Amino acid sequence: MLRLDKVNKYYRVGTHSLHALRDVDIEIADGEFVAIMGASGSGKSTLLNILGILDDYDSGEYRLGDTLIRNLSERKAANYRNRFIGFVFQSFNLLPFKTALENIALPLYYQGVTRRKRNQIAAQYLERVGLRDWADHTPSEMSGGQKQRVAIARALISKPRLILADEPTGALDSETSRQIMDLLSEINAAGITILVVTHDSEVAARTRRMIRLKDGLVVSPHDAGASHPQLARQPQTAAES
Amino acid sequence: MFSLDRWMEVFDTIRRNKLRTALTAISVAWGIFLLVVLLGLGNGLNNGLRYTFRREATNGIWITANKTSLAHSGYDVGRRLVFDNRDYDRARDVQGIDHISSQYFIRGGQFGGGEMLTRRGTKAGLFQINAVRPETIYLVQNEIIAGRFLNESDLADKRKSVVVGRPVVDYLFAPSEPPIGQWIIVAGVPFEIVGVFTDPMGDEQARQLYIPLSTAQIAFHGVDHINSLSFTVGDANAQQAKAITDQVIAGLAERHKFSPDDKQAVRVHNNVEAYERFSKIFLIISIFVVFIGCITLLAGVVGISNIMMIAVKERTKEIGVRKALGATPASIILMITQEAVFLTSIAGLLGLAGGVALLAAIESAAVTEMIRNPAIHIGSGVAAAVFLILAGALAGFFPARAAARVNPIHTLRDE
């Protein structure tokens, strides 16, 4: 369903060139549940950008389904993002002035679905994540776990093939984290491919496969674990919006 | 490109960000308000100036005989000067003069003939008598409301014709009586009313009578004397008007043997100079007002840009979210620009209305004679509003475009 072939990405910082991704080969099949781990600066962010069609790469090939993702216009990239990919973030990134229902409905706004229709659909997804009674609440009235459920519902509403979850439990306590991972597992069980970027080995353990990045290279799991024993202890930011 | 859904989105954002909305709106409304008031007051000053000069032709010049103050050609100082009809004939040939009239001061007074008894039947009153030529109509702003002003036949035939001010008519006649063709006694001499006039300065200024110069010279022992010449100079500027005046005075000085440099020998009342001097002052004031208006507008634009910049900055995360969810850069720019334009339009209109309301209040309160009809041309008001709205659009557009380019992951990650 998703395939990276010798993908390279450079960042030019002044006169220097930073080789952010080196010949990255990743293949993920339909319905997989994969964790991407790595320290800060390992290229996770870059990889996430490329997978999420938010940034271009310099060489190699990225195929999403049958579509080659390269040098897309902003418009086309936005369109693909909207249709193929659902994002889940550490700090939820819900729009604070919109209700839970409106937040969930937002991707459909960009598909041109009418207000009434998209609110109808959003209500279904809200129910699916167990927040039927919270439709008219704004994010500030909800707990972290609830917000993340809303964010997941929002990621699901456009029926994406792929969900990119960036530290989805980073701002949550362990019990809520467990629930959110349960929800993601459930979604994965329904056939949606999920990619979780995380520091947390417990979260990674809930997935079925782990990809480790180190200095822009994909390394084998035991390799990376040995050279980066501090990974699991990496402090996590608890910044909240 | 109308999209109800996008408008809903815009209204939603505006409604739920009240402080930001209020700040932007106030900044725009205030800018327009000040501009409108300033431009309006500037116009008011200009109108006030025109009003002040409305009684006399702004291109009129009056030269009145007086006493010499310099010894000249063997004459001592203090000689009282009197001109005559030949001076008029000579002055008429001076190049640049449009219309020229002359006046005889019946009792030799400095200004006009003074007030003399005018009588009709048992009613009598004191009114100022002006013995003039028909051309005087070009020098005063009197409006003939019935009959006519004096004409060349009156002058040539030395007719006993009189043109009277409306207050005089009101005084001497009953409201139902038509005054034209009626006879009244002016300083003991009967005259026939041929016209009635009003004065824009009000009734007090119309308590006057005009009789033909030639008739007055005979009836009141004037021989061929005149005391003042008055003429208009077309659209000559102050410098040209001065040259024309000097030429006329030189002619008078030559005939009556006084020094052309004698400032006391003739009194000159030069409206061209006065008007131009005032015009200059008011032009400077106008420029100043427009300058301040532009600065205000600029400040408004800077204010809007600032607020928009901050607003967009504040919304970077929102924009990031929208982008991640599939918003195209165009849709983001459009959303923010539309919001900016909508806000500035409404606020601009409010400011415009507020400014116009204040101007109307100033006008109705009639604070001072200096300011009359302080109004703005609808064009300049609309232009200013359009300018601000455009500025608002640009102020929204550039930060929006920058924000739309931002990579969402950078704004949305918490690392």
XYZ file of C-alpha atoms in Angstrom:
656
model
C 0.000 0.000 0.000
C 2.915 2.278 0.671
C 6.435 2.008 -0.594
C 9.571 4.128 -0.234
C 12.391 3.288 -2.604
C 15.840 4.708 -1.858
C 14.354 7.985 -0.740
C 16.862 10.738 0.003
C 16.187 14.105 1.522
C 18.608 16.947 2.059
C 18.123 20.151 3.962
C 20.230 23.107 3.041
C 21.179 25.027 6.109
C 23.213 27.981 4.986
C 26.174 26.536 3.072
C 25.825 23.144 4.699
C 23.670 20.364 3.450
C 22.054 18.070 5.960
C 21.399 14.586 4.704
C 18.157 13.949 6.570
C 17.125 10.664 4.952
C 19.596 8.268 3.382
C 18.347 5.708 0.907
C 15.328 4.919 2.975
C 13.496 1.773 1.855
C 10.226 1.100 3.571
C 7.389 -1.089 2.423
C 4.139 -1.236 4.303
C 1.341 -3.520 3.266
C -2.379 -2.823 3.474
C -3.734 -3.137 6.992
C -0.396 -3.041 8.769
C 0.120 -1.383 12.155
C 3.658 -0.044 12.232
C 5.699 1.960 14.708
C 8.481 4.266 13.575
C 10.987 4.906 16.345
C 14.062 6.992 16.573
C 15.757 9.717 18.533
C 15.334 13.405 17.873
C 17.149 14.251 14.684
C 16.971 10.695 13.420
C 14.815 11.778 10.500
C 11.426 10.818 11.910
C 10.020 14.245 11.346
C 11.312 14.330 7.799
C 9.899 10.911 7.107
C 6.547 11.977 8.530
C 6.551 15.041 6.285
C 7.203 12.966 3.220
C 4.733 10.227 4.081
C 2.122 12.866 4.844
C 2.759 14.599 1.493
C 3.688 17.744 3.319
C 7.187 17.882 1.904
C 8.985 16.687 -1.178
C 12.080 14.490 -1.314
C 15.186 14.781 -3.443
C 15.594 11.336 -4.946
C 13.991 7.940 -4.888
C 10.344 7.061 -5.128
C 7.364 7.244 -2.818
C 4.285 5.388 -3.909
C 1.040 5.604 -2.028
C -1.130 2.825 -3.396
C -0.563 3.069 -7.136
C 0.160 6.769 -7.046
C 3.664 8.112 -7.367
C 3.977 10.971 -4.929
C 6.549 13.330 -6.334
C 6.678 16.990 -7.297
C 2.993 17.408 -6.740
C 1.421 20.820 -6.967
C 0.282 22.233 -3.637
C -3.254 21.756 -4.761
C -2.834 18.134 -5.676
C -0.865 17.435 -2.516
C -3.673 18.962 -0.462
C -6.156 16.847 -2.344
C -4.217 13.611 -1.737
C -3.724 14.482 1.924
C -7.403 15.052 2.246
C -8.383 11.765 0.613
C -5.639 9.323 1.492
C -4.211 10.340 4.829
C -5.556 11.001 8.307
C -3.343 12.808 10.813
C -3.312 12.325 14.566
C -1.019 14.575 16.577
C 0.447 14.563 20.056
C -1.249 17.830 20.979
C -4.477 16.937 19.159
C -4.521 20.157 17.119
C -8.224 20.652 17.236
C -9.444 24.125 16.311
C -10.250 25.668 19.704
C -13.191 27.740 18.501
C -15.004 24.856 16.869
C -17.115 22.201 18.580
C -16.127 18.544 18.583
C -18.601 17.895 15.778
C -17.327 20.767 13.629
C -13.739 19.707 14.176
C -14.499 16.211 12.998
C -16.405 17.553 9.983
C -13.595 19.853 8.837
C -11.899 17.476 6.328
C -15.251 17.097 4.576
C -15.482 20.890 4.283
C -12.372 20.715 2.139
C -14.013 17.996 0.054
C -16.918 20.297 -0.627
C -19.474 18.274 1.299
C -22.475 20.335 2.389
C -22.687 21.447 5.987
C -25.727 19.350 6.841
C -24.270 16.215 5.258
C -20.871 16.566 6.855
C -22.338 17.190 10.288
C -24.428 14.055 9.855
C -21.384 12.003 8.989
C -19.350 13.629 11.765
C -22.016 12.609 14.277
C -21.560 8.971 13.226
C -17.819 9.157 13.769
C -18.249 10.923 17.060
C -20.399 8.024 18.170
C -17.831 5.552 16.924
C -15.178 7.038 19.251
C -17.660 7.013 22.122
C -18.322 10.740 22.443
C -21.871 11.004 21.194
C -22.870 13.390 23.977
C -19.944 15.732 23.422
C -20.867 17.011 19.977
C -21.414 20.613 21.039
C -18.457 20.933 23.364
C -15.363 22.846 22.414
C -11.944 21.247 22.949
C -11.302 23.321 26.081
C -14.178 21.535 27.783
C -12.759 18.089 27.090
C -10.071 15.912 28.625
C -6.905 14.968 26.765
C -8.200 11.501 26.021
C -11.466 12.897 24.694
C -9.655 15.404 22.526
C -7.520 12.676 21.046
C -10.646 10.655 20.311
C -12.097 13.644 18.490
C -8.832 13.991 16.567
C -8.954 10.309 15.634
C -12.547 10.650 14.492
C -11.480 13.620 12.386
C -8.666 11.541 10.870
C -11.144 8.788 10.018
C -13.935 10.857 8.518
C -12.393 11.159 5.071
C -12.000 7.342 4.955
C -8.228 7.495 4.507
C -6.115 4.516 3.519
C -3.442 5.549 5.958
C -3.419 7.108 9.393
C -0.239 8.889 10.433
C -0.147 9.201 14.201
C 2.588 11.434 15.529
C 3.205 10.613 19.211
C -0.520 10.094 19.687
C -0.153 9.292 23.394
C 2.643 11.748 24.154
C 0.412 14.086 26.125
C -1.688 11.462 27.856
C -1.388 9.465 31.080
C -0.716 5.752 30.830
C -4.306 4.651 31.331
C -5.622 7.043 28.672
C -2.720 6.074 26.423
C -3.787 2.486 26.697
C -7.345 3.399 25.719
C -6.183 5.412 22.749
C -3.960 2.563 21.605
C -6.949 0.262 22.024
C -8.945 2.538 19.785
C -6.175 2.619 17.178
C -5.872 -1.174 17.298
C -9.589 -1.425 16.794
C -9.415 0.898 13.790
C -6.504 -1.100 12.427
C -8.505 -4.260 12.920
C -11.162 -2.709 10.682
C -8.565 -2.672 7.920
C -6.999 0.791 8.009
C -3.224 1.016 7.806
C -1.726 2.889 10.754
C 1.746 4.336 11.155
C 2.690 5.539 14.618
C 5.719 7.706 15.192
C 6.761 7.377 18.806
C 9.494 7.466 21.416
C 7.539 5.216 23.695
C 8.528 1.567 23.455
C 5.296 0.579 25.188
C 3.340 2.216 22.424
C 5.619 0.624 19.863
C 5.014 -2.732 21.514
C 1.291 -2.396 20.780
C 2.027 -2.277 17.061
C 2.856 -5.280 14.917
C 6.066 -4.008 13.388
C 8.793 -1.548 14.335
C 10.950 0.534 12.039
C 13.885 2.249 13.678
C 15.581 5.294 12.253
C 19.026 6.466 13.157
C 20.761 9.382 11.469
C 18.454 9.162 8.510
C 18.994 5.464 8.018
C 16.613 2.611 8.625
C 18.357 0.287 11.038
C 17.421 -3.179 12.207
C 15.523 -3.205 15.500
C 18.121 -4.874 17.759
C 20.856 -2.712 16.254
C 19.161 0.544 17.104
C 18.059 -0.657 20.490
C 21.640 -1.496 21.386
C 23.169 1.756 20.255
C 20.386 3.921 21.666
C 19.467 2.563 25.053
C 18.349 6.043 26.058
C 15.520 6.006 23.550
C 12.942 4.756 25.970
C 13.931 7.337 28.551
C 13.694 10.291 26.227
C 11.849 13.038 28.088
C 8.573 13.893 26.514
C 7.151 17.311 26.145
C 3.826 17.711 27.795
C 3.045 20.983 26.157
C -0.652 21.491 25.718
C -2.554 23.876 23.617
C -16.599 32.193 -6.599
C -19.339 32.827 -4.045
C -19.479 30.079 -1.525
C -22.048 30.185 1.228
C -20.073 27.614 3.134
C -16.930 29.738 3.080
C -18.924 32.747 4.243
C -20.266 30.648 7.099
C -16.695 29.680 7.916
C -15.661 33.346 7.844
C -18.586 34.450 10.035
C -17.845 31.610 12.387
C -14.241 32.667 12.765
C -15.197 36.303 13.240
C -17.865 35.493 15.783
C -15.588 33.278 17.816
C -12.623 35.633 17.873
C -14.306 38.724 19.207
C -11.279 40.556 20.524
C -9.323 40.217 17.321
C -12.381 41.249 15.334
C -12.987 44.261 17.550
C -9.375 45.438 17.366
C -9.257 45.237 13.602
C -12.630 46.893 13.218
C -11.788 49.742 15.585
C -8.510 50.442 13.849
C -10.146 50.641 10.436
C -13.219 52.532 11.591
C -11.089 55.062 13.452
C -8.872 55.673 10.444
C -11.822 56.305 8.135
C -13.615 58.350 10.765
C -10.687 60.714 11.261
C -10.104 61.009 7.558
C -13.719 61.855 6.837
C -13.850 64.426 9.626
C -10.587 66.040 8.563
C -11.510 66.215 4.899
C -14.951 67.475 5.822
C -13.567 70.238 8.010
C -11.115 71.160 5.272
C -13.999 71.525 2.839
C -15.930 73.436 5.482
C -13.099 75.954 5.828
C -13.012 76.402 2.089
C -16.755 76.928 1.918
C -16.470 79.376 4.790
C -13.918 81.378 2.834
C -16.102 81.486 -0.245
C -19.027 82.509 1.892
C -17.086 85.370 3.425
C -16.340 86.705 -0.039
C -19.752 86.057 -1.504
C -20.913 89.658 -1.211
C -18.342 91.101 -3.549
C -16.834 89.868 -6.742
C -13.676 88.013 -5.793
C -11.992 89.631 -8.799
C -13.170 93.129 -7.907
C -11.005 96.150 -7.130
C -12.221 99.421 -5.612
C -10.262 102.679 -5.839
C -11.614 105.574 -3.763
C -10.383 109.159 -3.763
C -8.995 110.359 -0.443
C -6.504 112.976 0.882
C -2.922 113.299 -0.264
C -0.178 112.654 2.236
C 2.864 113.456 0.093
C 3.707 116.873 -1.340
C 3.746 116.647 -5.135
C 3.945 119.030 -8.103
C 3.903 122.080 -5.869
C 0.858 120.971 -3.876
C 1.041 120.579 -0.158
C -0.186 117.499 1.713
C -3.765 117.102 2.914
C -5.449 118.014 -0.363
C -8.804 116.256 -0.752
C -9.035 114.517 -4.110
C -12.108 114.208 -6.272
C -12.155 112.354 -9.590
C -14.419 113.022 -12.534
C -16.056 111.306 -15.490
C -12.947 111.659 -17.624
C -11.019 109.544 -15.157
C -13.612 106.880 -15.716
C -13.232 107.134 -19.495
C -9.471 106.870 -19.218
C -9.536 103.946 -16.816
C -11.960 102.082 -19.066
C -9.222 101.790 -21.692
C -6.800 100.078 -19.339
C -6.046 96.574 -20.597
C -7.268 93.705 -18.444
C -10.349 95.407 -17.047
C -13.583 93.501 -17.617
C -16.293 95.696 -16.231
C -15.753 99.097 -14.756
C -18.137 101.262 -12.806
C -17.874 104.534 -10.923
C -19.706 106.014 -7.994
C -20.468 109.536 -6.814
C -20.659 110.027 -3.051
C -23.606 112.355 -2.814
C -22.528 113.967 0.434
C -18.859 113.440 -0.127
C -18.722 110.783 2.511
C -15.977 108.273 2.431
C -18.162 105.279 1.729
C -21.148 105.953 -0.416
C -23.497 108.831 0.055
C -24.322 108.096 3.631
C -27.908 107.574 4.659
C -30.548 109.901 3.373
C -34.241 110.175 3.829
C -36.375 108.127 1.477
C -40.075 108.738 1.611
C -43.269 107.374 0.177
C -46.502 108.939 1.269
C -46.415 109.176 5.012
C -43.663 106.609 5.418
C -40.023 107.666 5.500
C -36.742 106.035 6.424
C -33.000 106.483 6.224
C -31.328 104.304 3.611
C -27.965 104.378 1.951
C -28.022 105.894 -1.530
C -25.501 104.675 -4.075
C -25.092 106.710 -7.233
C -23.480 104.265 -9.630
C -23.101 103.110 -13.196
C -24.961 99.931 -14.356
C -21.705 97.934 -14.327
C -21.829 97.953 -10.524
C -24.003 94.849 -10.761
C -20.832 92.925 -11.719
C -19.068 94.018 -8.551
C -21.680 93.209 -5.971
C -23.404 89.879 -5.536
C -26.866 91.370 -5.299
C -29.639 89.302 -6.736
C -32.375 91.073 -8.671
C -35.666 89.527 -7.569
C -37.998 91.822 -9.489
C -37.621 94.189 -12.429
C -34.039 94.979 -13.453
C -30.873 96.740 -12.382
C -29.907 100.148 -13.735
C -29.062 100.161 -17.444
C -27.237 102.318 -19.950
C -30.432 104.217 -20.942
C -31.007 105.201 -17.326
C -27.529 106.622 -17.355
C -27.590 108.230 -20.772
C -31.025 109.809 -20.304
C -30.345 110.719 -16.686
C -33.540 108.967 -15.740
C -34.911 109.055 -12.261
C -34.746 105.285 -11.910
C -34.039 103.575 -8.615
C -33.291 99.977 -7.687
C -34.176 99.267 -4.082
C -33.360 96.561 -1.582
C -36.137 94.306 -0.420
C -36.091 95.684 3.166
C -36.726 99.115 1.709
C -39.702 97.776 -0.208
C -40.941 95.975 2.881
C -40.676 99.223 4.778
C -42.344 101.504 2.295
C -44.914 99.206 0.740
C -47.703 96.988 2.001
C -47.121 93.308 1.181
C -49.812 93.333 -1.502
C -48.466 96.368 -3.379
C -46.192 95.685 -6.382
C -43.314 98.192 -6.054
C -42.162 98.226 -9.691
C -43.269 101.429 -11.429
C -44.071 103.191 -8.153
C -42.489 106.510 -7.315
C -40.626 107.301 -4.112
C -38.937 110.479 -2.895
C -35.181 110.101 -2.465
C -33.558 113.061 -0.663
C -36.336 115.247 -1.943
C -36.204 114.030 -5.561
C -38.841 111.629 -6.964
C -37.539 108.367 -8.449
C -39.322 105.494 -10.138
C -38.618 101.977 -8.876
C -37.347 99.743 -11.704
C -35.999 96.805 -9.708
C -35.731 95.108 -6.352
C -32.700 93.233 -5.057
C -31.637 91.067 -2.165
C -28.208 90.676 -0.645
C -26.717 87.316 0.254
C -25.327 88.798 3.461
C -28.829 89.414 4.688
C -31.398 92.169 4.908
C -29.162 94.588 6.786
C -26.919 94.793 3.711
C -29.881 95.355 1.416
C -31.128 98.487 3.123
C -29.805 100.444 0.157
C -30.832 102.112 -3.080
C -29.051 102.384 -6.403
C -29.647 105.432 -8.614
C -27.938 106.357 -11.913
C -24.674 108.232 -11.467
C -25.579 110.836 -14.105
C -28.911 111.616 -12.459
C -27.255 112.030 -9.068
C -24.565 114.303 -10.484
C -27.267 116.666 -11.718
C -29.775 116.321 -8.919
C -27.265 116.576 -6.082
C -24.811 119.126 -7.439
C -22.187 116.603 -8.402
C -21.181 118.295 -11.671
C -19.078 115.541 -13.262
C -17.531 114.374 -10.008
C -16.991 110.803 -9.008
C -15.402 109.494 -5.823
C -14.604 105.962 -6.655
C -13.841 103.635 -9.502
C -14.522 99.948 -9.259
C -13.738 97.237 -11.742
C -13.342 93.512 -12.230
C -10.224 92.029 -13.741
C -11.416 88.746 -15.218
C -9.329 85.844 -14.040
C -6.165 87.854 -13.488
C -3.957 86.674 -10.666
C -2.916 88.913 -7.786
C 0.191 90.121 -9.597
C -1.677 91.019 -12.765
C -4.445 92.650 -10.728
C -1.845 94.759 -8.940
C -0.356 95.844 -12.264
C -3.768 96.848 -13.582
C -4.537 98.747 -10.388
C -1.181 100.525 -10.519
C -1.871 101.563 -14.101
C -5.245 103.020 -13.177
C -3.753 104.860 -10.189
C -0.920 106.171 -12.362
C -3.503 107.646 -14.718
C -5.334 109.273 -11.805
C -2.075 110.557 -10.316
C -1.092 112.123 -13.604
C -4.345 114.009 -13.982
C -4.787 115.016 -10.390
C -1.148 115.726 -9.655
C -0.522 113.442 -6.739
C 2.344 111.073 -6.243
C 1.673 107.523 -7.484
C 3.547 106.405 -4.364
C 1.160 108.242 -2.071
C -0.526 105.478 -0.123
C -3.128 107.839 1.348
C -4.220 109.635 -1.825
C -6.424 106.771 -2.928
C -7.810 103.893 -0.921
C -7.530 100.603 -2.695
C -9.613 97.616 -1.815
C -8.244 94.741 -3.849
C -10.322 91.596 -3.533
C -8.045 89.677 -5.876
C -5.160 90.123 -3.496
C -7.252 89.502 -0.409
C -8.908 86.494 -1.940
C -5.639 85.100 -3.157
C -4.023 85.647 0.235
C -6.901 83.888 1.945
C -6.949 81.200 -0.682
C -3.281 80.581 -0.037
C -3.835 80.291 3.686
C -6.727 77.969 3.132
C -4.845 75.998 0.526
C -2.094 75.475 3.079
C -4.681 74.439 5.618
C -6.256 72.109 3.067
C -2.904 70.578 2.200
C -2.183 70.195 5.874
C -5.539 68.552 6.436
C -5.064 66.191 3.497
C -1.553 65.448 4.732
C -2.826 64.603 8.188
C -5.609 62.606 6.578
C -3.085 60.619 4.564
C -0.958 60.031 7.653
C -4.064 58.884 9.477
C -4.916 56.594 6.627
C -1.372 55.291 6.597
C -1.522 54.740 10.334
C -4.763 52.887 9.775
C -3.145 50.727 7.127
C -0.167 50.019 9.360
C -2.563 49.214 12.184
C -4.521 46.811 10.028
C -1.360 45.189 8.727
C -0.141 44.747 12.267
C -3.328 43.234 13.515
C -3.613 41.009 10.475
C -0.029 39.916 10.870
C -0.594 39.056 14.501
C -3.916 37.452 13.711
C -2.348 35.266 11.066
C 0.586 34.460 13.322
C -1.843 33.499 16.022
C -3.556 31.258 13.523
C -0.448 29.511 12.247
C -1.481 26.405 14.092
C -5.015 26.616 12.788
C -3.663 27.021 9.285
C -1.364 24.064 9.831
C -4.292 21.952 10.947
C -6.390 23.006 7.997
C -3.528 22.239 5.643
C -2.986 18.802 7.125
C -6.690 18.151 6.674
C -6.508 18.972 3.007
C -6.868 22.734 2.682
C -5.137 24.061 -0.417
C -2.984 27.167 0.006
C -5.469 29.028 -2.176
C -8.365 28.159 0.102
C -6.433 29.377 3.132
C -5.415 32.639 1.504
C -8.956 33.143 0.284
C -10.407 32.470 3.715
C -8.163 34.941 5.507
C -8.349 37.597 2.811
C -12.099 37.297 2.662
C -12.288 37.712 6.395
C -10.022 40.755 6.245
C -11.986 42.365 3.445
C -15.285 41.687 5.139
C -14.094 43.115 8.420
C -12.499 46.205 6.934
C -15.549 46.858 4.754
C -17.981 46.785 7.637
C -15.674 48.772 9.882
C -14.893 51.200 7.079
C -18.582 51.822 6.488
C -19.122 52.397 10.198
C -16.253 54.863 10.305
C -17.608 56.622 7.219
C -21.074 56.870 8.744
C -19.651 58.090 12.057
C -17.567 60.744 10.343
C -20.472 61.971 8.241
C -22.671 62.059 11.334
C -20.134 64.180 13.213
C -19.847 66.562 10.257
C -23.621 66.865 10.152
C -23.616 67.611 13.880
C -20.956 70.289 13.424
C -22.959 71.817 10.614
C -26.211 71.904 12.544
C -24.488 73.235 15.659
C -23.076 76.056 13.480
C -20.050 76.432 15.732
C -18.376 79.159 13.696
C -18.800 81.229 10.554
C -15.401 79.956 9.438
C -16.755 76.485 8.748
C -19.671 76.045 6.412
C -21.178 72.853 5.021
C -18.414 70.615 6.323
C -19.074 67.695 4.004
C -16.928 65.322 2.045
C -17.359 64.436 -1.560
C -18.920 61.015 -1.587
C -16.143 60.122 -4.014
C -13.315 60.834 -1.600
C -15.104 58.988 1.179
C -15.636 55.953 -0.980
C -12.090 56.190 -2.309
C -10.708 56.227 1.217
C -12.900 53.291 2.193
C -11.914 51.312 -0.895
C -8.292 52.140 -0.186
C -8.532 50.848 3.363
C -10.401 47.740 2.278
C -7.721 47.098 -0.311
C -5.094 47.689 2.327
C -6.944 45.262 4.579
C -7.009 42.712 1.796
C -3.292 43.115 1.154
C -2.570 43.168 4.854
C -4.423 39.879 5.115
C -3.097 38.454 1.891
C 0.651 38.625 2.472
C 0.770 37.085 5.934
C -1.829 34.545 4.794
C 0.302 33.585 1.857
C 3.338 33.233 4.083
C 1.316 31.182 6.538
C -0.106 29.009 3.778
C 3.432 28.077 2.796
C 4.307 26.936 6.276
C 4.864 23.248 6.684
C 2.130 22.013 9.014
C 4.304 19.410 10.697
C 6.609 22.166 11.971
C 3.754 24.075 13.484
C 1.867 21.075 14.752
C 4.637 19.056 16.344
C 5.629 19.794 19.854
C 9.312 19.008 19.699
